[in-house]
PDB file of C-alpha atoms in Angstrom:
ATOM      1  CA  UNK P   1     -42.841  -4.273 -12.089  1.00  0.00           C
ATOM      2  CA  UNK P   2     -39.903  -3.124 -11.570  1.00  0.00           C
ATOM      3  CA  UNK P   3     -39.949  -4.502  -8.359  1.00  0.00           C
ATOM      4  CA  UNK P   4     -40.133  -7.492  -9.490  1.00  0.00           C
ATOM      5  CA  UNK P   5     -37.687  -8.241 -12.533  1.00  0.00           C
ATOM      6  CA  UNK P   6     -35.104  -6.589  -9.325  1.00  0.00           C
ATOM      7  CA  UNK P   7     -36.103  -9.791  -7.545  1.00  0.00           C
ATOM      8  CA  UNK P   8     -35.968 -11.978 -10.365  1.00  0.00           C
ATOM      9  CA  UNK P   9     -32.314 -10.914 -11.580  1.00  0.00           C
ATOM     10  CA  UNK P  10     -31.198 -10.810  -7.409  1.00  0.00           C
ATOM     11  CA  UNK P  11     -32.703 -14.870  -7.070  1.00  0.00           C
ATOM     12  CA  UNK P  12     -31.391 -15.401 -11.103  1.00  0.00           C
ATOM     13  CA  UNK P  13     -27.821 -18.432 -10.389  1.00  0.00           C
ATOM     14  CA  UNK P  14     -26.049 -16.933 -13.312  1.00  0.00           C
ATOM     15  CA  UNK P  15     -26.249 -13.128 -11.563  1.00  0.00           C
ATOM     16  CA  UNK P  16     -25.289 -14.229  -8.003  1.00  0.00           C
ATOM     17  CA  UNK P  17     -22.152 -16.481  -9.817  1.00  0.00           C
ATOM     18  CA  UNK P  18     -21.551 -12.787 -12.181  1.00  0.00           C
ATOM     19  CA  UNK P  19     -21.694 -10.770  -9.427  1.00  0.00           C
ATOM     20  CA  UNK P  20     -18.954 -12.540  -6.921  1.00  0.00           C
ATOM     21  CA  UNK P  21     -16.780 -13.645 -10.228  1.00  0.00           C
ATOM     22  CA  UNK P  22     -16.510  -9.793 -10.842  1.00  0.00           C
ATOM     23  CA  UNK P  23     -16.046  -9.091  -7.211  1.00  0.00           C
ATOM     24  CA  UNK P  24     -13.330 -11.362  -6.497  1.00  0.00           C
ATOM     25  CA  UNK P  25     -11.542 -11.192 -10.098  1.00  0.00           C
ATOM     26  CA  UNK P  26     -11.843  -6.807  -9.700  1.00  0.00           C
ATOM     27  CA  UNK P  27     -10.518  -6.987  -5.708  1.00  0.00           C
ATOM     28  CA  UNK P  28      -7.071  -9.543  -7.030  1.00  0.00           C
ATOM     29  CA  UNK P  29      -6.073  -7.327  -9.599  1.00  0.00           C
ATOM     30  CA  UNK P  30      -6.752  -4.032  -7.144  1.00  0.00           C
ATOM     31  CA  UNK P  31      -4.282  -6.129  -4.612  1.00  0.00           C
ATOM     32  CA  UNK P  32      -1.711  -7.039  -7.426  1.00  0.00           C
ATOM     33  CA  UNK P  33      -1.917  -2.963  -8.788  1.00  0.00           C
ATOM     34  CA  UNK P  34      -1.773  -1.505  -4.913  1.00  0.00           C
ATOM     35  CA  UNK P  35       1.747  -3.791  -4.454  1.00  0.00           C
ATOM     36  CA  UNK P  36       3.228  -3.074  -7.331  1.00  0.00           C
ATOM     37  CA  UNK P  37       2.678   1.240  -7.003  1.00  0.00           C
ATOM     38  CA  UNK P  38       2.888   1.375  -3.624  1.00  0.00           C
ATOM     39  CA  UNK P  39       6.576  -1.185  -4.028  1.00  0.00           C
ATOM     40  CA  UNK P  40       7.775   2.072  -5.821  1.00  0.00           C
ATOM     41  CA  UNK P  41       6.791   3.879  -3.720  1.00  0.00           C
ATOM     42  CA  UNK P  42       8.440   2.537  -1.115  1.00  0.00           C
ATOM     43  CA  UNK P  43      11.018   2.114  -2.975  1.00  0.00           C
ATOM     44  CA  UNK P  44      10.891   6.030  -3.195  1.00  0.00           C
ATOM     45  CA  UNK P  45      10.708   6.443   0.448  1.00  0.00           C
ATOM     46  CA  UNK P  46      13.403   3.892   1.233  1.00  0.00           C
ATOM     47  CA  UNK P  47      15.623   3.303  -1.111  1.00  0.00           C
ATOM     48  CA  UNK P  48      16.147   6.595  -3.180  1.00  0.00           C
ATOM     49  CA  UNK P  49      20.052   4.759  -3.312  1.00  0.00           C
ATOM     50  CA  UNK P  50      18.927   2.264  -5.905  1.00  0.00           C
ATOM     51  CA  UNK P  51      16.303   4.423  -7.877  1.00  0.00           C
ATOM     52  CA  UNK P  52      19.675   6.880  -8.547  1.00  0.00           C
ATOM     53  CA  UNK P  53      22.007   4.042  -9.419  1.00  0.00           C
ATOM     54  CA  UNK P  54      22.478   4.431 -13.183  1.00  0.00           C
ATOM     55  CA  UNK P  55      22.493   1.966 -15.511  1.00  0.00           C
ATOM     56  CA  UNK P  56      26.069   1.155 -17.259  1.00  0.00           C
ATOM     57  CA  UNK P  57      27.497   4.391 -18.744  1.00  0.00           C
ATOM     58  CA  UNK P  58      24.863   6.766 -19.442  1.00  0.00           C
ATOM     59  CA  UNK P  59      22.569   9.036 -17.719  1.00  0.00           C
ATOM     60  CA  UNK P  60      19.400   6.471 -17.354  1.00  0.00           C
ATOM     61  CA  UNK P  61      19.046   5.514 -13.629  1.00  0.00           C
ATOM     62  CA  UNK P  62      16.947   2.130 -12.446  1.00  0.00           C
ATOM     63  CA  UNK P  63      14.283   4.606 -11.393  1.00  0.00           C
ATOM     64  CA  UNK P  64      13.296   5.673 -15.452  1.00  0.00           C
ATOM     65  CA  UNK P  65      12.144   1.711 -16.046  1.00  0.00           C
ATOM     66  CA  UNK P  66      10.974   1.010 -12.659  1.00  0.00           C
ATOM     67  CA  UNK P  67       8.688   3.958 -12.752  1.00  0.00           C
ATOM     68  CA  UNK P  68       7.629   3.755 -16.767  1.00  0.00           C
ATOM     69  CA  UNK P  69       6.998  -0.249 -15.516  1.00  0.00           C
ATOM     70  CA  UNK P  70       4.552   0.967 -13.584  1.00  0.00           C
ATOM     71  CA  UNK P  71       2.626   2.739 -15.546  1.00  0.00           C
ATOM     72  CA  UNK P  72       2.891  -0.039 -18.544  1.00  0.00           C
ATOM     73  CA  UNK P  73       1.634  -2.451 -16.071  1.00  0.00           C
ATOM     74  CA  UNK P  74      -1.241  -0.034 -14.976  1.00  0.00           C
ATOM     75  CA  UNK P  75      -2.630  -0.102 -18.830  1.00  0.00           C
ATOM     76  CA  UNK P  76      -1.911  -4.022 -19.094  1.00  0.00           C
ATOM     77  CA  UNK P  77      -3.954  -4.977 -16.149  1.00  0.00           C
ATOM     78  CA  UNK P  78      -7.131  -2.570 -16.882  1.00  0.00           C
ATOM     79  CA  UNK P  79      -6.835  -4.170 -20.182  1.00  0.00           C
ATOM     80  CA  UNK P  80      -7.019  -7.696 -18.965  1.00  0.00           C
ATOM     81  CA  UNK P  81      -9.587  -6.520 -16.671  1.00  0.00           C
ATOM     82  CA  UNK P  82     -11.201  -5.371 -19.782  1.00  0.00           C
ATOM     83  CA  UNK P  83     -10.960  -8.048 -22.552  1.00  0.00           C
ATOM     84  CA  UNK P  84     -12.465 -10.781 -20.008  1.00  0.00           C
ATOM     85  CA  UNK P  85     -15.325  -7.556 -18.317  1.00  0.00           C
ATOM     86  CA  UNK P  86     -16.091  -7.948 -22.574  1.00  0.00           C
ATOM     87  CA  UNK P  87     -16.513 -11.531 -22.892  1.00  0.00           C
ATOM     88  CA  UNK P  88     -17.259 -13.594 -19.256  1.00  0.00           C
ATOM     89  CA  UNK P  89     -19.011 -10.824 -17.935  1.00  0.00           C
ATOM     90  CA  UNK P  90     -20.397  -9.342 -20.604  1.00  0.00           C
ATOM     91  CA  UNK P  91     -21.662 -12.906 -22.001  1.00  0.00           C
ATOM     92  CA  UNK P  92     -23.147 -13.679 -18.337  1.00  0.00           C
ATOM     93  CA  UNK P  93     -25.314 -10.371 -18.024  1.00  0.00           C
ATOM     94  CA  UNK P  94     -26.378 -11.051 -21.497  1.00  0.00           C
ATOM     95  CA  UNK P  95     -27.926 -14.492 -20.706  1.00  0.00           C
ATOM     96  CA  UNK P  96     -29.324 -13.444 -16.881  1.00  0.00           C
ATOM     97  CA  UNK P  97     -31.211 -10.727 -19.186  1.00  0.00           C
ATOM     98  CA  UNK P  98     -32.646 -13.235 -21.491  1.00  0.00           C
ATOM     99  CA  UNK P  99     -34.416 -15.158 -18.601  1.00  0.00           C
ATOM    100  CA  UNK P 100     -35.436 -12.568 -16.952  1.00  0.00           C
ATOM    101  CA  UNK P 101     -37.112 -10.635 -19.688  1.00  0.00           C
TER     102      UNK P 101
END
């Protein structure tokens, strides 16, 4: 019985669309995040002078807002994925369950 349900799900067009869309979307966001994170790490490794430059007359350096940007960007990109997952991906999953069960 269980193998039959698995085969129905795997052969469902909506399931195949869900898997490919979710996978490509996840990898796209992963690469965007990697560029942001590793870009910051490359700045730390190869351009310490830029990160150590003071912003204006205060004591804050450019490294602080750039580092905060990476942290905030991580939260934002996670929110973007969760929003789409809770909307489009959950709807497709519910439709697949209805059709298969």
